[in-house]
Short mmCIF file of C-alpha atoms in Angstrom, two decimals:
data_model
loop_
_atom_site.label_atom_id
_atom_site.label_comp_id
_atom_site.label_asym_id
_atom_site.label_seq_id
_atom_site.Cartn_x
_atom_site.Cartn_y
_atom_site.Cartn_z
CA UNK A 1338 -10.93 2.83 -15.58
CA UNK A 1339 -9.62 -0.65 -14.88
CA UNK A 1340 -9.64 -2.12 -11.40
CA UNK A 1341 -8.14 -5.01 -9.56
CA UNK A 1342 -10.61 -7.81 -8.91
CA UNK A 1343 -11.07 -9.65 -5.63
CA UNK A 1344 -9.03 -12.61 -6.80
CA UNK A 1345 -5.97 -10.47 -7.62
CA UNK A 1346 -6.37 -8.48 -4.40
CA UNK A 1347 -6.44 -11.68 -2.33
CA UNK A 1348 -3.42 -12.97 -4.24
CA UNK A 1349 -1.52 -9.78 -3.42
CA UNK A 1350 -2.39 -10.17 0.27
CA UNK A 1351 -1.27 -13.79 0.26
CA UNK A 1352 2.03 -12.93 -1.46
CA UNK A 1353 2.71 -10.16 1.04
CA UNK A 1354 2.02 -12.46 4.00
CA UNK A 1355 4.22 -15.18 2.52
CA UNK A 1356 7.05 -12.68 2.02
CA UNK A 1357 6.68 -11.28 5.52
CA UNK A 1358 6.99 -14.79 6.88
CA UNK A 1359 10.02 -15.74 4.77
CA UNK A 1360 11.95 -12.49 4.37
CA UNK A 1361 11.16 -10.75 7.63
CA UNK A 1362 11.31 -13.66 10.07
CA UNK A 1363 7.55 -13.88 10.36
CA UNK A 1364 7.25 -10.42 11.87
CA UNK A 1365 3.55 -9.59 11.69
CA UNK A 1366 2.13 -7.07 9.26
CA UNK A 1367 -1.17 -5.69 8.09
CA UNK A 1368 -1.77 -5.79 4.37
CA UNK A 1369 -4.42 -3.73 2.60
CA UNK A 1370 -5.33 -3.77 -1.09
CA UNK A 1371 -7.69 -1.26 -2.65
CA UNK A 1372 -9.11 -0.71 -6.11
CA UNK A 1373 -8.36 2.20 -8.46
CA UNK A 1374 -10.75 4.43 -6.51
CA UNK A 1375 -9.10 3.73 -3.18
CA UNK A 1376 -11.92 1.46 -1.90
CA UNK A 1377 -10.85 -1.51 0.19
CA UNK A 1378 -10.84 -4.86 -1.65
CA UNK A 1379 -8.85 -7.15 0.63
CA UNK A 1380 -7.19 -6.96 4.01
CA UNK A 1381 -5.31 -9.17 6.42
CA UNK A 1382 -3.86 -8.60 9.87
CA UNK A 1383 -1.31 -11.25 10.81
CA UNK A 1384 -1.50 -12.56 14.37
CA UNK A 1385 0.28 -10.12 16.61
CA UNK A 1386 0.37 -7.17 14.21
CA UNK A 1387 -0.21 -3.87 16.04
CA UNK A 1388 -3.78 -2.64 15.98
CA UNK A 1389 -2.62 0.80 14.79
CA UNK A 1390 -1.28 -0.90 11.68
CA UNK A 1391 -4.79 -1.71 10.48
CA UNK A 1392 -5.70 1.87 9.59
CA UNK A 1393 -2.17 2.73 8.57
CA UNK A 1394 -2.04 -0.06 5.98
CA UNK A 1395 -5.39 0.96 4.60
CA UNK A 1396 -4.40 4.60 4.36
CA UNK A 1397 -1.12 3.72 2.64
CA UNK A 1398 -2.93 1.80 -0.10
CA UNK A 1399 -5.50 4.58 -0.45
CA UNK A 1400 -2.78 7.27 -0.70
CA UNK A 1401 -0.83 5.36 -3.31
CA UNK A 1402 -3.89 5.23 -5.54
CA UNK A 1403 -5.20 8.73 -4.93
CA UNK A 1404 -1.78 10.38 -5.35
CA UNK A 1405 -0.64 8.07 -8.13
CA UNK A 1406 2.71 7.32 -6.52
CA UNK A 1407 4.26 5.35 -3.72
CA UNK A 1408 3.85 6.97 -0.32
CA UNK A 1409 7.60 7.58 0.14
CA UNK A 1410 7.53 9.68 -3.03
CA UNK A 1411 4.47 11.51 -1.72
CA UNK A 1412 6.38 12.22 1.52
CA UNK A 1413 9.30 13.61 -0.52
CA UNK A 1414 6.91 15.76 -2.53
CA UNK A 1415 5.54 17.24 0.69
CA UNK A 1416 9.07 18.06 1.87
CA UNK A 1417 10.12 19.51 -1.50
CA UNK A 1418 7.02 21.67 -1.90
CA UNK A 1419 6.58 22.67 1.73
CA UNK A 1420 3.15 21.09 2.07
CA UNK A 1421 1.60 18.77 4.63
CA UNK A 1422 -0.77 15.92 3.85
CA UNK A 1423 -3.55 18.04 5.41
CA UNK A 1424 -3.10 20.59 2.63
CA UNK A 1425 -4.75 18.10 0.23
CA UNK A 1426 -8.02 18.26 2.23
CA UNK A 1427 -8.27 14.46 2.49
CA UNK A 1428 -7.91 13.05 5.99
CA UNK A 1429 -7.10 9.56 4.66
CA UNK A 1430 -3.81 10.58 2.98
CA UNK A 1431 -0.60 9.51 4.71
CA UNK A 1432 3.05 10.10 3.79
CA UNK A 1433 4.24 7.00 5.69
CA UNK A 1434 6.34 4.71 3.51
CA UNK A 1435 4.74 1.39 2.58
CA UNK A 1436 2.04 2.28 0.05
CA UNK A 1437 2.49 1.38 -3.58
CA UNK A 1438 0.22 1.69 -6.64
CA UNK A 1439 -0.43 -1.52 -8.56
CA UNK A 1440 -0.31 -0.79 -12.28
CA UNK A 1441 -0.95 -2.74 -15.41
CA UNK A 1442 1.79 -3.30 -17.95
CA UNK A 1443 1.06 0.10 -19.52
CA UNK A 1444 1.35 2.02 -16.22
CA UNK A 1445 -2.37 2.56 -15.59
CA UNK A 1446 -3.27 2.30 -11.93
CA UNK A 1447 -5.37 -0.77 -11.11
CA UNK A 1448 -5.23 -0.36 -7.35
CA UNK A 1449 -2.85 -0.02 -4.45
CA UNK A 1450 -1.24 -2.01 -1.68
CA UNK A 1451 -0.35 -0.82 1.80
CA UNK A 1452 1.88 -2.63 4.29
CA UNK A 1453 2.30 -1.66 7.93
CA UNK A 1454 4.01 -3.30 10.89
CA UNK A 1455 7.67 -3.41 9.88
CA UNK A 1456 10.28 -0.66 9.72
CA UNK A 1457 9.17 2.00 7.20
CA UNK A 1458 11.73 1.01 4.57
CA UNK A 1459 10.76 -2.66 5.00
CA UNK A 1460 7.09 -1.84 4.59
CA UNK A 1461 7.99 0.06 1.39
CA UNK A 1462 10.21 -2.75 0.03
CA UNK A 1463 7.52 -5.36 0.64
CA UNK A 1464 4.77 -3.26 -0.95
CA UNK A 1465 6.91 -2.54 -3.99
CA UNK A 1466 7.83 -6.20 -4.43
CA UNK A 1467 4.20 -7.38 -4.29
CA UNK A 1468 2.91 -4.55 -6.52
CA UNK A 1469 5.48 -5.53 -9.14
CA UNK A 1470 4.52 -9.21 -9.36
CA UNK A 1471 3.34 -10.13 -12.83
CA UNK A 1472 0.59 -12.36 -11.44
CA UNK A 1473 -0.87 -9.42 -9.49
CA UNK A 1474 -0.51 -6.91 -12.35
CA UNK A 1475 -1.93 -9.08 -15.13
#
């Protein structure tokens, strides 16, 4: 199984912070990047980001990897199938939007990114944009 390395994880964090500053008027976020097992590789909490966003960002990245999909899709799956995240017997799973798997060019999961601190749809958009960057996926 392939994994992100520290360099790519730190690059993803930097790109997310840059985007938050430029596209979201500098509103503070927490950014978490994990490897293909869901283990934390890199993390940043911008000045002023809510403390609750620390764990949320980490759980979003973890969920994206463990479930193999973005967290908004996981949330929709729960609704469609009548489950809750607790039904998966993993207390780290979250259906909050803002988690996105990072894949290689063939679709294999290399890791995940989680963003927290903005509106849910903004967290999701930012995570998707960073996860799709060629320089992060290569």
